[in-house]
CSV table of C-alpha atoms in Angstrom, one decimal:
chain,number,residue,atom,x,y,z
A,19,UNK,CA,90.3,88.0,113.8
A,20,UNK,CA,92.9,90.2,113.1
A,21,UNK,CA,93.6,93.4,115.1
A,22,UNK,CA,95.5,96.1,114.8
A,23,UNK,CA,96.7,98.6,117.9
A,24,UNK,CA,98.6,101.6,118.1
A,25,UNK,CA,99.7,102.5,121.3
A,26,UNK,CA,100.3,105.3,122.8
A,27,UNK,CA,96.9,106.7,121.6
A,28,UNK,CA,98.3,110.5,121.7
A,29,UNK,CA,102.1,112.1,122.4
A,30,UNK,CA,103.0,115.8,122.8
A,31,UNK,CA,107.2,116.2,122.9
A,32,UNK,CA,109.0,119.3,121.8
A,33,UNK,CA,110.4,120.4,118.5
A,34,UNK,CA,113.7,118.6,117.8
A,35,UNK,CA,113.4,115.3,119.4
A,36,UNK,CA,113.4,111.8,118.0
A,37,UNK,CA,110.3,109.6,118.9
A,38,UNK,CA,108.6,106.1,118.4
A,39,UNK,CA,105.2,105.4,117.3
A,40,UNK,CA,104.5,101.2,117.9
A,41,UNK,CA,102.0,99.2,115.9
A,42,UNK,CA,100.9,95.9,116.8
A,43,UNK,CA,99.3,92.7,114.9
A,44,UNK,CA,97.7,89.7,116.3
A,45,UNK,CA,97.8,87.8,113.1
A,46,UNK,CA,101.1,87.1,111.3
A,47,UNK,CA,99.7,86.6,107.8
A,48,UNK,CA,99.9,89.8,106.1
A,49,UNK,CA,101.2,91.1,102.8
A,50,UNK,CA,102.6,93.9,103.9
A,51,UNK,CA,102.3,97.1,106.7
A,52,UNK,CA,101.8,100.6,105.6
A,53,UNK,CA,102.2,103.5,107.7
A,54,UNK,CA,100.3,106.6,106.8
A,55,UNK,CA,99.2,110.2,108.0
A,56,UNK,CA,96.3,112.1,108.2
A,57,UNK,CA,96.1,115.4,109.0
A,58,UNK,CA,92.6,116.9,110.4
A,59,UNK,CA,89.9,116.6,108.4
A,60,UNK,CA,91.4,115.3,105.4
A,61,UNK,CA,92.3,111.6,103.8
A,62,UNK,CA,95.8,109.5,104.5
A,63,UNK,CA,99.0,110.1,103.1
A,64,UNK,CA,101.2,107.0,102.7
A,65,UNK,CA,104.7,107.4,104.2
A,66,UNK,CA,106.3,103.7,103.8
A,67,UNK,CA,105.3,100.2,102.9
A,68,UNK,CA,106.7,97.1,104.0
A,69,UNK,CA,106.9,94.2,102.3
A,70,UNK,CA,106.4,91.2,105.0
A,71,UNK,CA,109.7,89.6,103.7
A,72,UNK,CA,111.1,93.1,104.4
A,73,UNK,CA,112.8,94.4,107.9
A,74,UNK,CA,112.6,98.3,107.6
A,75,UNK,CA,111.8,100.9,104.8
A,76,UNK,CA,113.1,104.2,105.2
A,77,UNK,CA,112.2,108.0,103.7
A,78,UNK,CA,113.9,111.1,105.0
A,79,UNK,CA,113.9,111.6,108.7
A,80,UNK,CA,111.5,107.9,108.7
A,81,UNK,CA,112.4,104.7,109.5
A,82,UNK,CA,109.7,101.8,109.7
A,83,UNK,CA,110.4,98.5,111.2
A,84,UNK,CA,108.6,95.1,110.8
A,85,UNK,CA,108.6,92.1,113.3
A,86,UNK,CA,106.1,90.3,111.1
A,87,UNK,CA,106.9,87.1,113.8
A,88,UNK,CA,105.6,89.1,117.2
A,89,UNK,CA,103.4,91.0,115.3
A,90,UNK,CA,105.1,94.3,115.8
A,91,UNK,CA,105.8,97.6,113.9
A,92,UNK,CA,107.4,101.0,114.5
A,93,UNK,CA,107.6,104.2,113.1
A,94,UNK,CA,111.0,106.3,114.3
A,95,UNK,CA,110.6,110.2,113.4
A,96,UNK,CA,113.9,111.8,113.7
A,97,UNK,CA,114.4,115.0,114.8
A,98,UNK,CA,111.0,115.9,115.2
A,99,UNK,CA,109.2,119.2,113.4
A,100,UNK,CA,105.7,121.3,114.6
A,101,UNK,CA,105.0,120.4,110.9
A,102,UNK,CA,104.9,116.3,111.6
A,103,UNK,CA,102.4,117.1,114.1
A,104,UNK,CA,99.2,114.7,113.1
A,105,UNK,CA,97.5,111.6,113.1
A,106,UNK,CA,99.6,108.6,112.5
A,107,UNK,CA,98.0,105.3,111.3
A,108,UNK,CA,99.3,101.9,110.4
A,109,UNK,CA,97.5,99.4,108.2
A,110,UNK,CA,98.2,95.6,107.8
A,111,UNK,CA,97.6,93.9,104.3
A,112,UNK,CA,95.7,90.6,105.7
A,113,UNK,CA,96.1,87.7,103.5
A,114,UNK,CA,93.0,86.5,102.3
A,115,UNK,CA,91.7,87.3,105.9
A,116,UNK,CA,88.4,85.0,107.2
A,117,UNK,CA,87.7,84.2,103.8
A,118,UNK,CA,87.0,87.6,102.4
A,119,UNK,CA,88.9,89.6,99.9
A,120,UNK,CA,92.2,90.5,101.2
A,121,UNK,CA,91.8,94.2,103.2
A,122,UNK,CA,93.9,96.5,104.6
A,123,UNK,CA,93.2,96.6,108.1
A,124,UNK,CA,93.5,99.8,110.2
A,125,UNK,CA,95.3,100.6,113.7
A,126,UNK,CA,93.5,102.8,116.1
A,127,UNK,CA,96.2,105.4,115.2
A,128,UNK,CA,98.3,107.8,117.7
A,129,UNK,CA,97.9,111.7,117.5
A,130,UNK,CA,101.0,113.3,117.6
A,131,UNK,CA,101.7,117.2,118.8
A,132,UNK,CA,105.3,118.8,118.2
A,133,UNK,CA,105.5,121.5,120.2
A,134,UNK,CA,107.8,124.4,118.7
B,820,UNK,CA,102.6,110.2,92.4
B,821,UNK,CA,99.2,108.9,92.1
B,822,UNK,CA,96.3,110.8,92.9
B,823,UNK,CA,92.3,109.9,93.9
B,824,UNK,CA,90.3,112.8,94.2
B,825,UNK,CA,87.1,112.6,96.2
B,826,UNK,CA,83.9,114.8,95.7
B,827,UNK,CA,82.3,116.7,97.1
B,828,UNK,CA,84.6,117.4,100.4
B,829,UNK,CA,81.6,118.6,102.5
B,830,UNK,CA,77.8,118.1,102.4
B,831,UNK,CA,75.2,119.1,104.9
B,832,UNK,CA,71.2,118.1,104.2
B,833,UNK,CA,68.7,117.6,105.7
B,834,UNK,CA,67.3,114.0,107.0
B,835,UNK,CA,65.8,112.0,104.3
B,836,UNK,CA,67.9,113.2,100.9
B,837,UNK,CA,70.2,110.9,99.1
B,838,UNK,CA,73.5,111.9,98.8
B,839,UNK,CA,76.3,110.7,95.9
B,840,UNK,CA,79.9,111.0,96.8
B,841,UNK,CA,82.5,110.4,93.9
B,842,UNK,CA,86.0,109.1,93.7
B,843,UNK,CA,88.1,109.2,91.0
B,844,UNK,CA,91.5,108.2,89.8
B,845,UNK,CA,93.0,111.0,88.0
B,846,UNK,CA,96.6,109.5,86.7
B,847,UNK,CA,95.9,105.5,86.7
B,848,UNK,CA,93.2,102.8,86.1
B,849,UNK,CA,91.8,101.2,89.3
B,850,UNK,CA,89.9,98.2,88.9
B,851,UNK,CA,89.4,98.0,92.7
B,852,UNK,CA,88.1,101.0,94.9
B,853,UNK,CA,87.2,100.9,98.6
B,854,UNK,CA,85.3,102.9,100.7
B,855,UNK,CA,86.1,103.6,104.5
B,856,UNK,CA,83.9,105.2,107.3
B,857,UNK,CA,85.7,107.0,110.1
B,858,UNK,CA,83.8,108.1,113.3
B,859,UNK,CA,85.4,111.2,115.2
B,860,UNK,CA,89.0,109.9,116.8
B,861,UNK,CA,88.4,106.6,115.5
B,862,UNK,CA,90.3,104.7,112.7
B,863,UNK,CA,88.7,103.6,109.2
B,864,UNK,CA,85.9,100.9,108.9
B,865,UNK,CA,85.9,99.3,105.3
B,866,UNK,CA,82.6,99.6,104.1
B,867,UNK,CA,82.9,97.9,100.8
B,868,UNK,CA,85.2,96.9,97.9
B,869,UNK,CA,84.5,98.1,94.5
B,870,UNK,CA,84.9,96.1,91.5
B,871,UNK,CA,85.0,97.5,88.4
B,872,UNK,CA,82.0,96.2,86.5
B,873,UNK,CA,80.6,93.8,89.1
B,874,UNK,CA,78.5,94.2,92.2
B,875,UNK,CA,80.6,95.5,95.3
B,876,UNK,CA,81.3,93.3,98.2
B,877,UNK,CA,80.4,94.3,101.6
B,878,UNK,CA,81.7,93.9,105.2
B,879,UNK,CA,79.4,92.5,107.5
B,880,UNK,CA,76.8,94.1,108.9
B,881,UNK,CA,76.9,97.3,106.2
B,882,UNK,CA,73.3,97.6,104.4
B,883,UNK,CA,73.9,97.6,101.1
B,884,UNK,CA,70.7,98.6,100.3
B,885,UNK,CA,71.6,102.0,102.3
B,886,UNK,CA,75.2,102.4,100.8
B,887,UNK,CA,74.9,102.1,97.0
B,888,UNK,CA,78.1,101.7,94.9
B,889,UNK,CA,78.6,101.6,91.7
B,890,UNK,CA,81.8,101.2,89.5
B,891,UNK,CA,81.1,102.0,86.2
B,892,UNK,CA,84.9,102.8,84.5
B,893,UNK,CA,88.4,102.4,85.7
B,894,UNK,CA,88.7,105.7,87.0
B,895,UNK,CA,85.1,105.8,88.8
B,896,UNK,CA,83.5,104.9,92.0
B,897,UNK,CA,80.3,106.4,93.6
B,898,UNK,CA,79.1,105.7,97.1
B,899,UNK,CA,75.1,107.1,97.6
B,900,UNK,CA,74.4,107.5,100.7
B,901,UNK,CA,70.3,106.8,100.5
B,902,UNK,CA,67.3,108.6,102.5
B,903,UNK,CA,70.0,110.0,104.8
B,904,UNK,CA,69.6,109.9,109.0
B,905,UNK,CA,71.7,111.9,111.4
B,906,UNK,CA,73.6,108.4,112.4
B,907,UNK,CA,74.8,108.4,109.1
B,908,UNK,CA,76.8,111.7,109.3
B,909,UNK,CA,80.7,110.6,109.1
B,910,UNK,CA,83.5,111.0,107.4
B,911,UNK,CA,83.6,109.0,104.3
B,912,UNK,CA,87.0,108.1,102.4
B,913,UNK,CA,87.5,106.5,99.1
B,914,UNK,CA,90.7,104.3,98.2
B,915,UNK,CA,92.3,103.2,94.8
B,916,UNK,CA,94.6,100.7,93.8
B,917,UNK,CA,96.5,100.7,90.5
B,918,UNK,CA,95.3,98.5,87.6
B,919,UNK,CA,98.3,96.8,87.3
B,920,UNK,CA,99.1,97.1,91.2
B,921,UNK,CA,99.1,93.7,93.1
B,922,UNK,CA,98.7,93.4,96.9
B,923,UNK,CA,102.5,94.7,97.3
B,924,UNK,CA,101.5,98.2,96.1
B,925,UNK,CA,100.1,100.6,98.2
B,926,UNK,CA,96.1,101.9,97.8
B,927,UNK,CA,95.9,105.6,97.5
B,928,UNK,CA,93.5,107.9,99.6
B,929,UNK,CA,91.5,110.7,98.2
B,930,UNK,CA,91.1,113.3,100.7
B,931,UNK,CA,87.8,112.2,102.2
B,932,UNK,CA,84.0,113.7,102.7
B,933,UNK,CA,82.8,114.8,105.6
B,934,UNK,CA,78.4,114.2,105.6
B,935,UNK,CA,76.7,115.7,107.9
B,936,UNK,CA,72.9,114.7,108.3
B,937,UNK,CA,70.5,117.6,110.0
């Protein structure tokens, strides 16, 4: 069964500096890795995609990483703002996972404060 | 960029009434929809996929008697929520993916309805 963990659950650091958010997998056999945001009380935002055949995406101050082969993802946020602050969540694509349609399958997510 | 609205953003009855939640694509044809659930500080359940002119699939151990979809056009899913209970109050999301997107694209969110059941 495939599973999907974001760790840490929740990170408070000050305006300005860069941080890591880390996504893990247990099963290889995805399509691709999305990365998305939700603010509170609303839906998600998508921020980058990764193809599995891909290494990183990147938009602005984001840069997303895939280790498809240990399972592994993370989302850099450079230069951090009060206005990032949110609820980061990654999403694998599962291929054709237990039989069922393929699904995208959601990471507990980590709650981010930026602190001006 | 593509956009999926979801309506109504907030409803509060009373136990018992039926309530219809609607998702729309407003720029591009979905042929697939899906429906999430998210409890308070957790991270979205899929509750079903939407097909567009077929029954919906469910995820194990959803009632599908309880959560009624229907898919009628390209650009229209409805989740009803029937005879309501307080355990059913959540936060409901609805999810598109373009006619012509294959698994490579991403699924667009609509902002999501928060039920709550008295």
């Amino acid at each position: 069964k495939q599973e999907v963990t974001q760790i840490p659950a929740a990170l408070s650091v000050p305006e300005g500096e860069n941080l890591v958010l880390n996504c893990s997998f247990t099963d290889s056999a995805i399509y691709n890795l999305q990365w998305f945001r939700q603010d509170p009380g609303k839906g998600l935002t998508s921020l980058l995609l990764i193809q599995s055949s891909q290494r990183e995406q990147t938009s602005g101050r984001l840069n997303a990483s895939l280790d498809k082969s240990s399972g592994r993802s993370t989302l850099y946020i450079a230069a951090s703002q009060p206005g990032d602050s949110a609820t980061y969540l990654c999403a694998v694509y599962a291929l054709n996972y237990g039989g069922a349609t393929n699904k995208l399958i959601f990471g507990t997510g980590t709650l981010l404060a930026v602190q001006p | 960029g593509a956009v999926v609205s979801q309506h109504p953003s907030r409803v509060i009855c009373k136990s018992g009434t039926s309530v219809k939640i609607e998702c729309r694509s407003l720029d591009f044809q979905a042929t697939t929809m899906f429906w999430y659930r998210q409890f308070p500080k957790q991270s979205l359940m899929l509750m079903a996929t939407s097909n567009e002119g077929s029954k919906a699939t469910y995820e194990q151990g959803v009632e599908k008697d309880k959560f009624l979809i229907n898919h009628a056009s390209l650009t229209l899913s409805t989740l009803t929520v029937t005879s309501a209970h307080p355990e059913d109050s959540s936060f409901y999301i609805c999810s598109a993916r373009d006619l012509n997107g294959h698994s490579n694209q991403p699924q667009h969110f609509g902002d999501g309805t928060r039920l709550s059941i008295l």
